[in-house]
mmCIF file of C-alpha atoms in Angstrom:
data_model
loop_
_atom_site.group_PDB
_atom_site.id
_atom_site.type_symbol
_atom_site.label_atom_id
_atom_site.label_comp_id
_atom_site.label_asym_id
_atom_site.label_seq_id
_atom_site.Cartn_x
_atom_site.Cartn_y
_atom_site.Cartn_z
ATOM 1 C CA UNK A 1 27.030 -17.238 54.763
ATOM 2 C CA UNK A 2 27.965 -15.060 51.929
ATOM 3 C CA UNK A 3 29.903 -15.905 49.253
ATOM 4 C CA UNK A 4 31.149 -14.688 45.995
ATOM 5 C CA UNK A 5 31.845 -17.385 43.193
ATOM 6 C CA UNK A 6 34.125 -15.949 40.328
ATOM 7 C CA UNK A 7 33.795 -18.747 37.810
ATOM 8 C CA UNK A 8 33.532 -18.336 33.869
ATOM 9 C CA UNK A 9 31.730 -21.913 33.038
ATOM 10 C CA UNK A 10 28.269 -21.201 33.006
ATOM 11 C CA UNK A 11 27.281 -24.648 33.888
ATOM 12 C CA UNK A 12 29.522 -25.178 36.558
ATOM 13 C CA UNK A 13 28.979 -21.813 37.959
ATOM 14 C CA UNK A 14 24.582 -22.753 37.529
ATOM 15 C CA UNK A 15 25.072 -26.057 39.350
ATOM 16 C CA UNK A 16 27.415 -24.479 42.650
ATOM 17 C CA UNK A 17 25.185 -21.406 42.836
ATOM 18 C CA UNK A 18 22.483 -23.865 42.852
ATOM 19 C CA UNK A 19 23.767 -26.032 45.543
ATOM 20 C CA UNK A 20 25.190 -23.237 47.948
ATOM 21 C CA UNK A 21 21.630 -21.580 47.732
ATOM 22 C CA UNK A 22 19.691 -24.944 48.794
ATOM 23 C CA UNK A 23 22.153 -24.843 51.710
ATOM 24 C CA UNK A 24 21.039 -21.540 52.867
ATOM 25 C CA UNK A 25 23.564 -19.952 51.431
ATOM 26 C CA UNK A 26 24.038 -16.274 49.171
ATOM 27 C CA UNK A 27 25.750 -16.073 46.556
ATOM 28 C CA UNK A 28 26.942 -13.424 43.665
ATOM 29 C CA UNK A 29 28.711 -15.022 40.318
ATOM 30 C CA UNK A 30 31.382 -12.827 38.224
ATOM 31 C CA UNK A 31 32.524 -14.516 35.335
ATOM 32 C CA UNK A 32 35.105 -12.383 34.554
ATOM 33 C CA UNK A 33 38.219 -10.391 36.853
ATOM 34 C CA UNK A 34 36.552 -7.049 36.242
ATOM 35 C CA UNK A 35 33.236 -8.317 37.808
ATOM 36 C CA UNK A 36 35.242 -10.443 40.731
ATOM 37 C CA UNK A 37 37.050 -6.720 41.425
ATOM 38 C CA UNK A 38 34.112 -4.536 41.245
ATOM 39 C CA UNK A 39 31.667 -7.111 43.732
ATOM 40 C CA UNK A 40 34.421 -7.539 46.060
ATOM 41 C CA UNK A 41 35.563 -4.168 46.805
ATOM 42 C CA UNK A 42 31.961 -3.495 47.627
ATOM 43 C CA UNK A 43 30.459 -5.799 49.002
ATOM 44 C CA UNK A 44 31.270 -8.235 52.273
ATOM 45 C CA UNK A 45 31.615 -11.592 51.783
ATOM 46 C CA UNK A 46 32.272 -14.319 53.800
ATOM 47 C CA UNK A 47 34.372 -17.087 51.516
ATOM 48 C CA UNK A 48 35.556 -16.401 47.874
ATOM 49 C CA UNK A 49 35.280 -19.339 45.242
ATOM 50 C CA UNK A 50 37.950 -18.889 42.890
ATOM 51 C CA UNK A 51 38.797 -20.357 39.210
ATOM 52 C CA UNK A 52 42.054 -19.490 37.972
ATOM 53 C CA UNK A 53 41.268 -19.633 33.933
ATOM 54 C CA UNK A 54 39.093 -16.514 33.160
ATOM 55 C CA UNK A 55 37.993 -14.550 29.838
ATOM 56 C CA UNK A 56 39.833 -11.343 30.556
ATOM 57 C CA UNK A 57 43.195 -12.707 32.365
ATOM 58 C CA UNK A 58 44.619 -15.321 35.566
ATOM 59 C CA UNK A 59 42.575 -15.512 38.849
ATOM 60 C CA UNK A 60 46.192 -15.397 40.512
ATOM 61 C CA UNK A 61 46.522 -11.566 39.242
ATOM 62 C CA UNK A 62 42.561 -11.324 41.114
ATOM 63 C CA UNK A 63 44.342 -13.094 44.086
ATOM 64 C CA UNK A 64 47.208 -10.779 44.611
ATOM 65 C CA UNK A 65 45.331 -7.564 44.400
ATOM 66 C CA UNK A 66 43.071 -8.959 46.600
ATOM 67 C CA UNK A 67 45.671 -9.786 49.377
ATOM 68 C CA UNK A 68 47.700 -6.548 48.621
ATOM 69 C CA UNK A 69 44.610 -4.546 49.571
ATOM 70 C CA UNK A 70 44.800 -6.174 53.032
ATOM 71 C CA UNK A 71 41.471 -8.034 52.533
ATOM 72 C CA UNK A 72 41.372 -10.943 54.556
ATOM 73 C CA UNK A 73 38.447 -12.976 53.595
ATOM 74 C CA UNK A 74 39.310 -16.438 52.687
ATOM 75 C CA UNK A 75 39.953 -17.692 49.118
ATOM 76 C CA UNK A 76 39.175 -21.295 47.952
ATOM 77 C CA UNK A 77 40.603 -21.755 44.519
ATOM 78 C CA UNK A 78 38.925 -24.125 41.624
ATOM 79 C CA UNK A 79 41.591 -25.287 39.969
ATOM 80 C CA UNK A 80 41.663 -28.130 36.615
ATOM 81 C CA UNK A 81 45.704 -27.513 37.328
ATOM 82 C CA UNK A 82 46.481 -30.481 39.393
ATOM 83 C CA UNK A 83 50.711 -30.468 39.385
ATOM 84 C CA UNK A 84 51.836 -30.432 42.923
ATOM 85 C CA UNK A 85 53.445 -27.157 41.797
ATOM 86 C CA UNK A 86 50.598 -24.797 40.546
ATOM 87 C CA UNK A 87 48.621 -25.654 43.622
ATOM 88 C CA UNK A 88 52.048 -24.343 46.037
ATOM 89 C CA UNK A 89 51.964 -21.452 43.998
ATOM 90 C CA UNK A 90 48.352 -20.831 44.627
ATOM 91 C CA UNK A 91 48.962 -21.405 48.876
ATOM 92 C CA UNK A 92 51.762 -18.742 48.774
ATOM 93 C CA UNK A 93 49.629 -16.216 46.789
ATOM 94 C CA UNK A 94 47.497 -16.485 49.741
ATOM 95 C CA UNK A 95 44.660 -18.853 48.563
ATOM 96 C CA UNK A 96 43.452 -20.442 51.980
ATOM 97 C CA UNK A 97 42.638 -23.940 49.922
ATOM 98 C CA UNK A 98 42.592 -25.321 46.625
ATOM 99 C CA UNK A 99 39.500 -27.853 44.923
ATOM 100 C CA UNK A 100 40.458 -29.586 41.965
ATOM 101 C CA UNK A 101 37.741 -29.719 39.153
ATOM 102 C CA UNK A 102 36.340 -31.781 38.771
ATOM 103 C CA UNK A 103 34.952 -32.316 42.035
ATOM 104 C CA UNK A 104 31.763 -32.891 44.379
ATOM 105 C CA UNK A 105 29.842 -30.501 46.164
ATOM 106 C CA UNK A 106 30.147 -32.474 49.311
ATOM 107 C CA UNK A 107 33.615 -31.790 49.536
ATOM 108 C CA UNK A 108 33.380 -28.060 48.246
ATOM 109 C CA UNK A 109 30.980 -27.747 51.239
ATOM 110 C CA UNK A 110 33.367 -29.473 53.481
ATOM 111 C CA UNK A 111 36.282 -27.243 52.656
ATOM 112 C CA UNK A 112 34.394 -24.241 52.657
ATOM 113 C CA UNK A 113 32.955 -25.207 56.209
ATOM 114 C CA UNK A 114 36.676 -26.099 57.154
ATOM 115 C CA UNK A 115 38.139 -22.711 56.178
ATOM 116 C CA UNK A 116 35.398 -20.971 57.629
ATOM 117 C CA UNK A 117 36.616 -22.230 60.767
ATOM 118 C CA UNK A 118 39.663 -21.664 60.570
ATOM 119 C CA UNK A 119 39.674 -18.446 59.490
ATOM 120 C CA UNK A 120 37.065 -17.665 62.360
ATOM 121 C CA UNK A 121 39.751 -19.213 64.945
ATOM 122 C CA UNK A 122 37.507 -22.012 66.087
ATOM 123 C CA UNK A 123 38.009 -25.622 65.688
ATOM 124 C CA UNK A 124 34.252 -26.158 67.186
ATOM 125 C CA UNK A 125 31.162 -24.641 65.198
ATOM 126 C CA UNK A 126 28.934 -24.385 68.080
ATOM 127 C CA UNK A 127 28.573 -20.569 69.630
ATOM 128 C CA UNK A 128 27.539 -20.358 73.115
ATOM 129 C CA UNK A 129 26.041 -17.256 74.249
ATOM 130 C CA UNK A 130 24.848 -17.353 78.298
ATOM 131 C CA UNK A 131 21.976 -20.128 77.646
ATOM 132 C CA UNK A 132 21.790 -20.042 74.010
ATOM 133 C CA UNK A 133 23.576 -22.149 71.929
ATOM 134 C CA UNK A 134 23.707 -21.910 68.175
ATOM 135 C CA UNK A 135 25.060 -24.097 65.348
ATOM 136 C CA UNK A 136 25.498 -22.701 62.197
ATOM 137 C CA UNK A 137 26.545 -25.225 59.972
ATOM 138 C CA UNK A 138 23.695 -27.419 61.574
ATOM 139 C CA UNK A 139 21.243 -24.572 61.876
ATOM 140 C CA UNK A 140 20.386 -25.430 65.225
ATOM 141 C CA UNK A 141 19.463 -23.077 67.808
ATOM 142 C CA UNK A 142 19.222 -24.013 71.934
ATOM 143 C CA UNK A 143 17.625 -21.128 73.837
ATOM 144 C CA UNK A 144 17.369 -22.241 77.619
ATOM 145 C CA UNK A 145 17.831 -26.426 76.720
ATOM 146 C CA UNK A 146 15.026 -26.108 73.867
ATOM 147 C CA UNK A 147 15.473 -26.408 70.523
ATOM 148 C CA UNK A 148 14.290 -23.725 67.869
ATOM 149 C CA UNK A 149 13.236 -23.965 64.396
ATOM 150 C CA UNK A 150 15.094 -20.942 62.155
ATOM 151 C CA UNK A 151 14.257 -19.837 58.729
ATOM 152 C CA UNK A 152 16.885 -19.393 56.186
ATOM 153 C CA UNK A 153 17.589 -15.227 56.795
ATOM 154 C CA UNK A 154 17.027 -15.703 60.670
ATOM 155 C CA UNK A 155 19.744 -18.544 60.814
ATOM 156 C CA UNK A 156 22.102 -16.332 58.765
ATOM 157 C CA UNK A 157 21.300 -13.263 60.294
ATOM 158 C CA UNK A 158 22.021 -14.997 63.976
ATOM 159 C CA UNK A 159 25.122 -16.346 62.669
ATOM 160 C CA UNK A 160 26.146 -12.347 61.578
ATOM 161 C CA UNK A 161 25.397 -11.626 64.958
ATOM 162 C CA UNK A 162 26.632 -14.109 67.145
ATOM 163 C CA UNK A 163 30.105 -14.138 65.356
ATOM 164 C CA UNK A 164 30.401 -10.227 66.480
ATOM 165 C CA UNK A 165 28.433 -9.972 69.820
ATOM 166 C CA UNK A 166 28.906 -6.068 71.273
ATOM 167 C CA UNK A 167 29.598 -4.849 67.509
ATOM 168 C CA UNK A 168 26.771 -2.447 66.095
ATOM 169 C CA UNK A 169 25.776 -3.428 62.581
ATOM 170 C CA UNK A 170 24.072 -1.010 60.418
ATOM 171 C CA UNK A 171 20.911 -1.896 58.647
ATOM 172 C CA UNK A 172 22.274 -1.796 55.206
ATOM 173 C CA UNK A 173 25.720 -3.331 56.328
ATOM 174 C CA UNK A 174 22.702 -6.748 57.451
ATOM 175 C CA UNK A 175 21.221 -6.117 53.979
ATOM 176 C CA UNK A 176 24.652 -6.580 51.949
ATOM 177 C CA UNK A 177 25.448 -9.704 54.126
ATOM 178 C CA UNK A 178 22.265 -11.322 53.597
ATOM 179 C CA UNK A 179 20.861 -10.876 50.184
ATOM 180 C CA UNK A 180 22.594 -11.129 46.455
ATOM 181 C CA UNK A 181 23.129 -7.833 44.323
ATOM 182 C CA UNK A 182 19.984 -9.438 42.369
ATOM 183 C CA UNK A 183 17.641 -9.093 44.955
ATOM 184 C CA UNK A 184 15.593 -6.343 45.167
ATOM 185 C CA UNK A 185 15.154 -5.851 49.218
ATOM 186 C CA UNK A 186 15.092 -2.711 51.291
ATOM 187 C CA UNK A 187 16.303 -2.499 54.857
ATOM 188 C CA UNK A 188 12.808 -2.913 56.432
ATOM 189 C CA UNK A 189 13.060 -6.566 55.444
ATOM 190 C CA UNK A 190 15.949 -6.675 57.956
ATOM 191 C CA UNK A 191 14.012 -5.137 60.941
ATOM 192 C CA UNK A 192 11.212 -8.628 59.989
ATOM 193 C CA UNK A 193 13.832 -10.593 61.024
ATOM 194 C CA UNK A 194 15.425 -9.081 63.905
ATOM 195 C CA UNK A 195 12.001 -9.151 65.073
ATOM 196 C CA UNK A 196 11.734 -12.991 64.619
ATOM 197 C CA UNK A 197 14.800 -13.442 66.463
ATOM 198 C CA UNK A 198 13.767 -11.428 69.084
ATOM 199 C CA UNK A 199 10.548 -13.749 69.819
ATOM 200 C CA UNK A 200 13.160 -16.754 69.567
ATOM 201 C CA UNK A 201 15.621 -15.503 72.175
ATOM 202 C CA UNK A 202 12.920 -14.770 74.525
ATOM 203 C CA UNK A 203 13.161 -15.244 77.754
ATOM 204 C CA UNK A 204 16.751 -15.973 77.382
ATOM 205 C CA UNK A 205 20.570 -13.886 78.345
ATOM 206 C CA UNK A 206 20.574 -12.943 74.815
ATOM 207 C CA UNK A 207 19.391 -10.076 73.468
ATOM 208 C CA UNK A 208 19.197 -7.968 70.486
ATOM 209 C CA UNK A 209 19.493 -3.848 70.802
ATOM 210 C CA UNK A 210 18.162 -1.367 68.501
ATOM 211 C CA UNK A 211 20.651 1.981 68.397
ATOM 212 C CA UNK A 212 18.662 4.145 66.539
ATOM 213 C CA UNK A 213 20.068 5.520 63.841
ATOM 214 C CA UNK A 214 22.838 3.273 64.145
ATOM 215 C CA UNK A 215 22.092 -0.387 63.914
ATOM 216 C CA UNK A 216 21.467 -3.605 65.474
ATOM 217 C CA UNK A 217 24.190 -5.147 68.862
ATOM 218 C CA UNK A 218 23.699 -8.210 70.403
ATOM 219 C CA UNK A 219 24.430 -8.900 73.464
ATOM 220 C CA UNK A 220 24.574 -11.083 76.251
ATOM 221 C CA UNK A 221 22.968 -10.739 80.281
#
């Protein structure tokens, strides 16, 4: 997954980004609204980490331009604001949770996992494809009733896929989903790992197609 934190405490912000990244996960930091703005109208993320107190104004004003521009990718707020109150305020904004700081990164985690699936529709994490099976939050892969080992970008990459089987996705569309605006990639990184994939789903009723000039589709029999 892909998400953007927008948090101003360097330390905090250091120990999440840490955390997320062990779990597989990429991440871009603002610190301040202008930042938040300028990453999120350009890029595509996946879940938005949101504090509220920030150098140059209220994460709420971030929130409602977000949400009046029709973006629908889910919002967890970081709040220190714990009145019953403030954190109503936040839900009607359209924040899709709240975290109170301080807290523990097993519960961020299991919040972010829970909105994920929410937001996705699903109240199960495993995707079934024909005879592949695929867990993302356990990044576990069943092709044909045996298990396969995934690297980090391959696990994500499957995930990207597998949430949008039949949709074609551009080479530099896979690039902004899978790497950080401080890595310096180009898009033949991305044809590596559709090629590892490939070897995985061998075999199987899975399969990914190359429309040239286009992009990658997966798709299924």
């Amino acid at each position: 997954m892909k998400y953007l934190l927008i948090e101003d405490n360097p330390e905090l912000a250091h120990a999440v980004m840490t955390r997320m990244k062990i779990d597989g996960h990429i991440i871009d930091h603002a610190d301040k609204i202008e930042d938040a703005i300028a990453f999120s109208e350009t890029g595509e993320y996946d879940l938005i980490l949101l504090d509220i107190m920030l150098p140059d104004g209220d994460g709420r004003d971030f929130l409602r331009r977000h949400r009046a521009g029709k973006r629908d990718t889910p919002v967890i707020v970081l709040t220190a604001r714990s009145q019953v109150s403030d954190r109503i305020s936040m839900l009607d904004l359209g924040a899709d949770d709240y975290v109170t700081k301080p807290f523990d990164h097993a519960e961020l985690q299991a919040r972010c996992r829970a909105v994920l699936r929410r937001n996705a529709g699903a109240a199960q994490t495993v995707m079934q494809m024909g005879d592949v099976a695929f867990d993302p939050v356990a990044g576990l892969l069943t092709v044909q009733g045996r298990e396969v080992t995934l690297r980090n970008k391959e696990l994500r990459l499957l995930e990207i896929l597998m949430n949008a089987p039949g949709q074609i996705f551009p080479k530099q569309k896979l690039v902004d989903r899978l790497f950080s605006y401080d890595d310096d990639v180009s898009e033949n990184a991305i044809e590596v790992y559709v090629a590892r994939l490939r070897k995985h789903l061998g075999g199987s009723q899975v399969s990914i197609t190359t429309h040239r000039g286009l992009g990658y589709r997966l798709d299924h029999g």
